[in-house]
mmCIF file of C-alpha atoms in Angstrom:
data_model
loop_
_atom_site.group_PDB
_atom_site.id
_atom_site.type_symbol
_atom_site.label_atom_id
_atom_site.label_comp_id
_atom_site.label_asym_id
_atom_site.label_seq_id
_atom_site.Cartn_x
_atom_site.Cartn_y
_atom_site.Cartn_z
ATOM 1 C CA UNK A 1 0.000 0.000 0.000
ATOM 2 C CA UNK A 2 1.428 3.386 -1.019
ATOM 3 C CA UNK A 3 1.504 5.705 2.004
ATOM 4 C CA UNK A 4 3.934 8.468 0.989
ATOM 5 C CA UNK A 5 4.425 10.005 -2.434
ATOM 6 C CA UNK A 6 4.928 13.596 -3.552
ATOM 7 C CA UNK A 7 2.223 15.934 -2.258
ATOM 8 C CA UNK A 8 -0.496 13.272 -2.103
ATOM 9 C CA UNK A 9 -1.848 12.823 1.415
ATOM 10 C CA UNK A 10 -1.827 9.417 3.053
ATOM 11 C CA UNK A 11 -5.633 9.654 3.303
ATOM 12 C CA UNK A 12 -5.914 10.242 -0.461
ATOM 13 C CA UNK A 13 -3.568 7.342 -1.237
ATOM 14 C CA UNK A 14 -5.585 5.027 0.989
ATOM 15 C CA UNK A 15 -8.883 6.253 -0.505
ATOM 16 C CA UNK A 16 -7.571 5.431 -3.991
ATOM 17 C CA UNK A 17 -6.283 2.050 -2.739
ATOM 18 C CA UNK A 18 -2.886 2.842 -4.292
ATOM 19 C CA UNK A 19 -0.615 -0.200 -4.146
ATOM 20 C CA UNK A 20 1.910 -2.381 -5.914
ATOM 21 C CA UNK A 21 2.013 -6.169 -5.902
ATOM 22 C CA UNK A 22 5.507 -7.657 -5.968
ATOM 23 C CA UNK A 23 4.326 -11.258 -5.697
ATOM 24 C CA UNK A 24 6.450 -13.566 -7.849
ATOM 25 C CA UNK A 25 4.675 -14.805 -10.966
ATOM 26 C CA UNK A 26 5.781 -18.240 -12.193
ATOM 27 C CA UNK A 27 4.924 -17.342 -15.803
ATOM 28 C CA UNK A 28 6.746 -13.984 -15.814
ATOM 29 C CA UNK A 29 9.240 -13.807 -12.951
ATOM 30 C CA UNK A 30 10.071 -10.101 -13.253
ATOM 31 C CA UNK A 31 6.537 -8.887 -14.082
ATOM 32 C CA UNK A 32 4.565 -7.068 -11.385
ATOM 33 C CA UNK A 33 1.317 -5.119 -11.060
ATOM 34 C CA UNK A 34 0.043 -1.933 -9.466
ATOM 35 C CA UNK A 35 -3.141 0.046 -9.056
ATOM 36 C CA UNK A 36 -3.075 3.775 -8.433
ATOM 37 C CA UNK A 37 -6.777 4.488 -8.208
ATOM 38 C CA UNK A 38 -8.183 3.592 -11.620
ATOM 39 C CA UNK A 39 -6.449 1.339 -14.130
ATOM 40 C CA UNK A 40 -4.661 -1.942 -13.671
ATOM 41 C CA UNK A 41 -0.977 -1.213 -14.202
ATOM 42 C CA UNK A 42 1.923 -3.542 -14.979
ATOM 43 C CA UNK A 43 5.693 -3.223 -15.158
ATOM 44 C CA UNK A 44 8.951 -5.122 -15.150
ATOM 45 C CA UNK A 45 11.097 -4.853 -12.043
ATOM 46 C CA UNK A 46 14.512 -6.115 -11.031
ATOM 47 C CA UNK A 47 15.897 -5.899 -7.492
ATOM 48 C CA UNK A 48 19.415 -6.682 -6.317
ATOM 49 C CA UNK A 49 21.463 -5.434 -3.366
ATOM 50 C CA UNK A 50 19.563 -2.173 -2.913
ATOM 51 C CA UNK A 51 19.406 -1.386 -6.621
ATOM 52 C CA UNK A 52 16.131 -1.359 -8.544
ATOM 53 C CA UNK A 53 15.317 -1.180 -12.224
ATOM 54 C CA UNK A 54 11.792 -0.589 -13.534
ATOM 55 C CA UNK A 55 10.688 -0.632 -17.164
ATOM 56 C CA UNK A 56 7.797 -1.473 -19.445
ATOM 57 C CA UNK A 57 5.196 0.462 -17.449
ATOM 58 C CA UNK A 58 1.750 0.143 -18.982
ATOM 59 C CA UNK A 59 -1.896 0.087 -17.999
ATOM 60 C CA UNK A 60 -5.436 -0.454 -19.103
ATOM 61 C CA UNK A 61 -6.975 2.651 -20.653
ATOM 62 C CA UNK A 62 -10.007 3.680 -18.584
ATOM 63 C CA UNK A 63 -10.618 7.260 -17.501
ATOM 64 C CA UNK A 64 -11.568 7.855 -13.874
ATOM 65 C CA UNK A 65 -12.360 11.430 -12.937
ATOM 66 C CA UNK A 66 -10.297 12.805 -10.017
ATOM 67 C CA UNK A 67 -8.029 9.728 -9.987
ATOM 68 C CA UNK A 68 -5.750 10.201 -12.983
ATOM 69 C CA UNK A 69 -3.122 12.563 -11.514
ATOM 70 C CA UNK A 70 -1.654 9.902 -9.207
ATOM 71 C CA UNK A 71 -1.694 7.223 -11.878
ATOM 72 C CA UNK A 72 -0.020 9.402 -14.499
ATOM 73 C CA UNK A 73 2.661 10.570 -12.071
ATOM 74 C CA UNK A 74 3.402 7.031 -10.861
ATOM 75 C CA UNK A 75 3.647 5.728 -14.438
ATOM 76 C CA UNK A 76 6.049 8.479 -15.451
ATOM 77 C CA UNK A 77 8.286 8.326 -12.371
ATOM 78 C CA UNK A 78 8.537 4.589 -11.684
ATOM 79 C CA UNK A 79 11.098 3.970 -14.485
ATOM 80 C CA UNK A 80 13.366 6.589 -12.868
ATOM 81 C CA UNK A 81 13.438 4.894 -9.455
ATOM 82 C CA UNK A 82 16.812 3.194 -9.038
ATOM 83 C CA UNK A 83 17.127 2.178 -5.389
ATOM 84 C CA UNK A 84 15.108 0.281 -2.832
ATOM 85 C CA UNK A 85 15.273 -0.106 0.924
ATOM 86 C CA UNK A 86 13.325 -2.387 3.245
ATOM 87 C CA UNK A 87 12.941 -1.194 6.838
ATOM 88 C CA UNK A 88 10.644 -3.249 9.023
ATOM 89 C CA UNK A 89 7.300 -3.387 7.221
ATOM 90 C CA UNK A 90 8.165 -0.519 4.869
ATOM 91 C CA UNK A 91 9.513 -0.605 1.314
ATOM 92 C CA UNK A 92 10.909 2.649 -0.037
ATOM 93 C CA UNK A 93 11.916 3.066 -3.656
ATOM 94 C CA UNK A 94 13.810 6.201 -4.657
ATOM 95 C CA UNK A 95 16.023 7.881 -7.215
ATOM 96 C CA UNK A 96 19.234 9.896 -7.067
ATOM 97 C CA UNK A 97 17.262 13.176 -6.881
ATOM 98 C CA UNK A 98 15.700 12.170 -3.560
ATOM 99 C CA UNK A 99 12.241 11.469 -4.996
ATOM 100 C CA UNK A 100 10.658 8.508 -3.247
ATOM 101 C CA UNK A 101 7.645 6.268 -2.944
ATOM 102 C CA UNK A 102 7.021 4.626 0.430
ATOM 103 C CA UNK A 103 4.905 1.500 0.794
ATOM 104 C CA UNK A 104 3.729 -0.547 3.771
ATOM 105 C CA UNK A 105 2.257 -4.019 3.989
ATOM 106 C CA UNK A 106 -1.503 -3.296 4.378
ATOM 107 C CA UNK A 107 -1.855 -5.543 7.420
ATOM 108 C CA UNK A 108 0.545 -3.294 9.360
ATOM 109 C CA UNK A 109 -1.105 0.085 8.876
#
C-alpha cells in the first residue's frame, strides 16, 4: 500500500487504494502489477542489493475522474526509481534526486 508520495496525502492514497504487488509470478518472474486508483498497471522490475530497475510500465486505458493525476505521475516516475530499501514493514523506492515512494504491507497500517 502506497503511504507516501509527492504531495499526495496518506488519506488520499488510501482512498484510492494505491498499491503495488511484488508477488512472484511463475509465468513472468520479473513482471509485477500496481493500481493507483483507476487502471490496472503492470511493469517489469529487477531488485538486487539495494538497486532497482523498472521498465515497461503500462496500464489499461479507462478514464476515472479525479483519480488520474496519481496514476499518471506514478507511471512516469517509476522507471526513474533506481534504489530500494526495506525497513521493518516498509519498502521505499527512490532515485538519485531524492524522490521517493514509500509503501507498507496493508496488514501493518
